[in-house]
XYZ file of C-alpha atoms in Angstrom:
373
model
C -13.676 4.363 -5.280
C -14.991 5.309 -1.838
C -16.971 8.542 -1.435
C -18.003 10.610 1.566
C -20.573 13.329 2.105
C -18.052 16.089 2.820
C -16.258 18.818 0.869
C -14.664 22.028 2.168
C -12.438 22.202 5.206
C -11.580 24.673 7.950
C -9.504 24.407 11.120
C -11.821 23.615 14.031
C -9.236 24.615 16.638
C -8.485 21.198 18.127
C -6.070 19.835 15.552
C -8.713 18.623 13.088
C -10.575 19.760 10.009
C -14.305 20.485 9.781
C -15.949 19.682 6.451
C -19.283 20.514 4.805
C -21.522 18.173 2.865
C -21.247 16.943 -0.728
C -20.265 13.701 -2.491
C -16.533 13.429 -3.155
C -13.811 10.769 -3.017
C -12.633 10.646 0.587
C -9.068 11.795 1.366
C -7.203 12.060 4.680
C -4.575 14.725 5.374
C -1.992 14.798 8.170
C 0.347 17.700 8.921
C 2.477 18.936 11.777
C 1.030 22.476 11.807
C -2.378 24.020 11.182
C -0.979 26.214 8.390
C 0.313 23.202 6.483
C -2.950 21.354 7.039
C -5.045 24.240 5.735
C -2.728 24.769 2.792
C -3.057 21.183 1.575
C -6.818 21.210 2.106
C -7.205 24.398 0.077
C -5.496 22.674 -2.867
C -7.504 19.466 -2.643
C -10.966 20.437 -1.412
C -12.457 20.996 -4.889
C -11.767 17.374 -5.861
C -11.990 15.483 -2.560
C -13.920 15.193 0.658
C -11.227 15.812 3.243
C -10.762 14.743 6.819
C -7.577 16.138 8.288
C -5.713 16.383 11.551
C -2.488 17.602 13.038
C 0.010 14.981 14.031
C -0.078 16.155 17.645
C -3.828 15.426 17.865
C -5.498 12.105 18.614
C -5.989 9.947 15.527
C -9.552 10.112 14.156
C -9.147 8.051 11.005
C -12.104 5.660 11.175
C -13.023 5.448 7.474
C -10.475 4.123 4.956
C -9.726 6.907 2.430
C -8.694 6.552 -1.198
C -5.393 8.206 -0.276
C -3.588 9.944 2.535
C -1.331 12.998 2.236
C 1.213 13.722 4.952
C 3.178 16.955 5.168
C 5.628 17.022 8.038
C 9.217 17.702 9.015
C 10.749 14.227 9.212
C 13.820 15.434 11.080
C 11.498 15.868 14.073
C 11.384 12.711 16.214
C 7.933 13.591 17.586
C 6.505 13.723 14.056
C 8.054 10.365 13.246
C 6.613 8.859 16.429
C 3.146 10.275 15.659
C 3.176 8.769 12.170
C 4.338 5.407 13.546
C 1.391 5.434 15.978
C -0.906 5.536 12.954
C 1.012 2.823 11.050
C -1.718 0.171 11.212
C -4.305 2.549 9.781
C -1.942 3.925 7.140
C -1.160 0.421 5.895
C -4.788 0.003 4.805
C -4.571 3.007 2.461
C -3.445 2.350 -1.113
C -1.802 5.731 -1.753
C 0.359 7.306 0.956
C 1.921 10.539 -0.304
C 4.539 12.283 1.837
C 5.325 15.958 1.179
C 8.787 16.664 2.591
C 10.193 19.939 3.841
C 13.738 18.697 3.178
C 14.227 16.239 0.309
C 17.537 14.799 1.475
C 18.355 11.137 0.939
C 17.919 10.557 4.675
C 14.460 12.174 4.829
C 13.324 10.328 1.702
C 14.507 7.056 3.208
C 12.652 7.876 6.436
C 9.441 8.547 4.493
C 9.602 5.184 2.757
C 10.374 3.478 6.058
C 7.167 5.051 7.420
C 5.158 3.576 4.554
C 5.221 6.184 1.788
C 4.188 5.028 -1.662
C 5.260 8.370 -3.168
C 7.555 11.134 -1.915
C 7.294 14.699 -3.227
C 8.779 18.025 -2.118
C 6.461 20.199 -0.030
C 6.737 22.889 -2.721
C 5.008 20.649 -5.260
C 2.351 22.517 -7.176
C -1.383 21.874 -7.288
C -1.262 20.208 -10.720
C 1.421 17.728 -9.736
C -0.250 16.831 -6.440
C -3.636 16.275 -8.075
C -1.988 14.165 -10.776
C -0.357 12.025 -8.093
C -3.760 11.480 -6.492
C -5.530 10.636 -9.745
C -7.319 7.306 -9.808
C -5.366 4.872 -12.039
C -8.748 3.758 -13.391
C -9.104 7.193 -14.985
C -6.234 6.469 -17.392
C -4.866 3.555 -19.442
C -3.412 0.788 -17.308
C -3.519 -2.900 -16.695
C -6.103 -4.697 -14.592
C -6.324 -3.815 -10.903
C -4.415 -6.938 -9.913
C -1.610 -6.173 -12.363
C -1.447 -2.560 -11.202
C -1.285 -3.577 -7.539
C 1.515 -6.062 -8.196
C 3.525 -3.453 -10.128
C 2.872 -0.799 -7.484
C 4.088 -3.131 -4.728
C 7.279 -3.877 -6.646
C 7.869 -0.143 -7.162
C 7.331 0.558 -3.453
C 9.753 -2.184 -2.442
C 12.391 -1.075 -4.947
C 12.051 2.621 -4.100
C 12.413 1.836 -0.398
C 15.537 -0.208 -1.129
C 17.068 2.579 -3.227
C 16.253 5.239 -0.617
C 17.733 3.080 2.146
C 20.797 2.431 0.002
C 21.360 6.162 -0.560
C 20.827 6.874 3.140
C 23.382 4.198 4.067
C 25.992 6.007 1.980
C 25.063 9.397 3.435
C 25.206 8.108 7.022
C 28.194 5.762 6.472
C 26.121 2.776 7.560
C 26.200 -0.850 6.341
C 24.272 -1.557 3.167
C 21.363 -4.002 3.078
C 22.665 -5.993 0.125
C 20.098 -8.769 0.443
C 17.198 -6.286 0.561
C 18.447 -4.495 -2.538
C 18.841 -7.723 -4.503
C 15.400 -8.892 -3.348
C 13.909 -5.633 -4.639
C 15.578 -6.298 -8.000
C 14.087 -9.791 -8.044
C 10.612 -8.340 -7.468
C 11.099 -5.956 -10.395
C 12.089 -8.912 -12.557
C 8.986 -10.836 -11.447
C 6.772 -7.848 -12.234
C 8.239 -7.392 -15.706
C 8.027 -11.103 -16.501
C 4.328 -11.063 -15.557
C 3.197 -7.692 -16.866
C 5.830 -6.380 -19.299
C 8.176 -3.422 -19.495
C 5.565 -0.866 -20.594
C 3.487 -1.423 -17.441
C 6.639 -1.041 -15.338
C 7.604 2.242 -17.006
C 4.073 3.631 -16.521
C 4.008 2.614 -12.863
C 7.408 4.143 -12.080
C 6.521 7.433 -13.756
C 3.269 7.531 -11.788
C 5.138 7.273 -8.490
C 8.547 8.918 -8.813
C 10.639 11.728 -10.241
C 14.326 12.525 -10.445
C 17.140 10.233 -9.350
C 14.898 7.590 -7.790
C 12.770 7.370 -10.939
C 15.924 6.950 -13.015
C 17.249 4.053 -10.924
C 13.904 2.262 -11.144
C 13.660 2.790 -14.901
C 17.224 1.598 -15.536
C 16.646 -1.558 -13.527
C 13.428 -2.353 -15.375
C 14.925 -1.687 -18.810
C 18.059 -3.733 -18.023
C 15.956 -6.662 -16.803
C 13.777 -6.652 -19.908
C 16.853 -6.350 -22.129
C 18.388 -9.356 -20.372
C 15.176 -11.338 -20.737
C 14.988 -10.508 -24.444
C 18.561 -11.765 -24.872
C 17.716 -14.999 -23.102
C 20.264 -14.662 -20.299
C 20.200 -17.321 -17.577
C 18.956 -16.833 -14.026
C 22.412 -16.150 -12.557
C 23.254 -13.552 -15.217
C 19.846 -11.923 -14.799
C 20.475 -11.593 -11.050
C 23.882 -10.019 -11.717
C 22.263 -7.653 -14.203
C 19.454 -6.429 -11.945
C 21.817 -6.169 -8.968
C 24.227 -4.056 -11.027
C 21.323 -1.878 -12.182
C 20.021 -1.377 -8.634
C 23.515 -0.416 -7.401
C 24.762 1.460 -10.468
C 24.094 5.028 -9.293
C 24.745 4.564 -5.568
C 27.668 6.996 -5.816
C 25.147 9.774 -6.502
C 24.229 9.617 -2.814
C 27.274 11.831 -2.213
C 25.993 14.485 -4.621
C 23.390 17.067 -3.502
C 19.893 16.436 -4.846
C 19.804 20.059 -5.990
C 22.462 19.145 -8.559
C 21.136 15.666 -9.364
C 17.641 16.964 -10.081
C 18.619 20.385 -11.440
C 16.409 21.542 -14.299
C 18.392 22.387 -17.386
C 22.071 22.099 -18.227
C 24.767 21.588 -15.597
C 27.753 23.940 -15.482
C 31.308 22.588 -15.768
C 31.848 22.226 -12.014
C 28.512 20.452 -11.546
C 29.228 18.121 -14.455
C 32.637 17.272 -12.979
C 30.994 16.467 -9.647
C 28.387 14.246 -11.323
C 31.139 12.340 -13.091
C 32.639 11.276 -9.747
C 29.671 9.017 -8.972
C 30.776 5.764 -10.682
C 34.101 5.658 -8.849
C 32.481 6.791 -5.590
C 29.888 4.021 -5.832
C 32.582 1.448 -6.546
C 34.655 2.566 -3.547
C 31.657 2.318 -1.214
C 30.501 -1.073 -2.468
C 33.872 -2.810 -2.575
C 34.022 -2.661 1.223
C 30.956 -4.931 1.421
C 30.923 -8.703 1.178
C 28.426 -10.324 -1.172
C 28.962 -8.053 -4.170
C 30.707 -9.799 -7.040
C 33.568 -8.410 -9.094
C 31.244 -8.243 -12.144
C 28.738 -6.067 -10.293
C 31.481 -3.809 -8.933
C 32.855 -3.429 -12.457
C 29.428 -2.515 -13.816
C 28.952 0.156 -11.144
C 32.359 1.690 -11.910
C 32.196 1.451 -15.696
C 28.581 2.043 -16.765
C 29.620 5.376 -18.332
C 32.486 3.887 -20.368
C 32.245 3.764 -24.182
C 33.839 1.391 -26.675
C 35.790 4.260 -28.299
C 37.465 5.213 -25.002
C 35.578 8.496 -24.593
C 33.781 7.543 -21.367
C 34.683 7.865 -17.696
C 36.163 7.305 -15.120
C 38.858 5.038 -16.640
C 38.546 5.714 -20.396
C 38.188 1.989 -21.094
C 37.720 0.847 -24.656
C 36.914 -2.205 -26.745
C 37.331 -5.636 -25.188
C 38.133 -4.214 -21.746
C 34.395 -3.461 -21.357
C 32.429 -6.554 -20.305
C 29.009 -7.744 -21.427
C 27.100 -6.695 -18.296
C 28.559 -3.194 -18.607
C 27.587 -2.991 -22.284
C 23.995 -4.001 -21.527
C 23.767 -1.690 -18.525
C 25.169 1.303 -20.435
C 22.542 0.989 -23.186
C 19.801 0.605 -20.566
C 21.092 3.602 -18.604
C 21.178 5.915 -21.624
C 17.744 4.837 -22.835
C 16.191 5.264 -19.376
C 17.714 8.740 -19.027
C 16.198 9.763 -22.355
C 12.663 8.517 -21.627
C 12.374 9.495 -17.967
C 9.798 12.090 -17.012
C 11.008 15.459 -15.770
C 8.570 18.207 -14.833
C 10.624 20.806 -16.733
C 10.797 18.981 -20.094
C 8.606 16.667 -22.160
C 9.237 12.936 -22.038
C 11.089 11.711 -25.132
C 9.131 9.050 -27.067
C 10.734 5.625 -26.973
C 11.257 5.559 -30.753
C 13.222 8.820 -30.625
C 15.298 7.556 -27.708
C 16.161 4.441 -29.695
C 17.217 6.614 -32.641
C 19.633 8.425 -30.299
C 21.209 5.077 -29.368
C 21.531 4.163 -33.042
C 23.344 7.437 -33.653
C 26.041 6.793 -31.032
C 28.403 5.285 -33.576
C 31.528 3.708 -32.133
C 30.398 4.141 -28.533
C 27.943 1.249 -28.122
C 28.034 -2.303 -29.454
C 26.039 -2.284 -32.705
C 24.791 -5.846 -32.322
C 23.415 -5.105 -28.858
C 21.778 -1.877 -30.035
C 20.064 -3.839 -32.821
C 18.911 -6.451 -30.298
C 17.628 -3.675 -28.046
C 15.159 -2.501 -30.704
C 12.333 -4.787 -29.592
C 12.835 -3.694 -25.960
C 12.800 -0.047 -26.930
C 9.803 -0.167 -29.239
C 7.562 -3.164 -28.639
C 7.877 -4.701 -25.168
């Protein structure tokens, strides 16, 4: 880890930050106002040596930091242009954390397009921000090469999901090839480094709906691999997993990521997402009938108690059955800041208790995925 001989920061009046001397890991901060810049620095200055600047100032980043934090309004074209001007320098930094004023699907997609490796709301607390900046070497993980490969796959997949959600929001064409390529990279990562490494990497980078989509895709891929499915079926499976929640792009993030229980109206709105995703995707070429069916039916149960079509028994195909188990398991083990993460063994017990809803043979086969892979 790189260190610099700087510590505390104060606005020097020309769009930059003045620091005083000590040995700390070196961090760079960008913001579109002095107040935002000072606020971030006040949170981080005890742990890091900080060099910071406003986006409207000339770029001074000469030393490569361990991470960069950017807080800016991404609906402002001048801010976007200023970040793009620094693109070459940003690309050299391993962690690029964007703190967004408005966490809409469009703004999140814009952040990833600008090179974000992690997107958080600007209201994120000190603990969460410091945790996001923690050196992976400080905790259990794979080797640096394994971690980098997993991180790159997560970045690619998160960018694809954000772009996919933005396409729905803006009624624009979907990049089907890019989404499928992101799924292929997840599959490659899991084949090389295993499901556990993938789950750890996703949780380190994402929360909420985007985390869920990444977890579901990883779990579905590993489930398919454990079942010995062929290459074509694996591609259908990871494509279905990547697309499965695209209908949630029409639901406000405040509802999608709401802490606690949804009320009846919110639950009814959430339950529109499978049909909404199906309707959006069926207008695109290059998406097979099996994938469309999985998107529409991943909340159907064998006993007919699911939605939106109350399918039952043999009317539910194999890809849907695999995806449904993966979706439920991922939802149970995902990290939310307002509740503890459920251990994988407990999540598997929940699946085993869903008598009549899930295929028993598949649930039994899922045990090694849930507990050991």
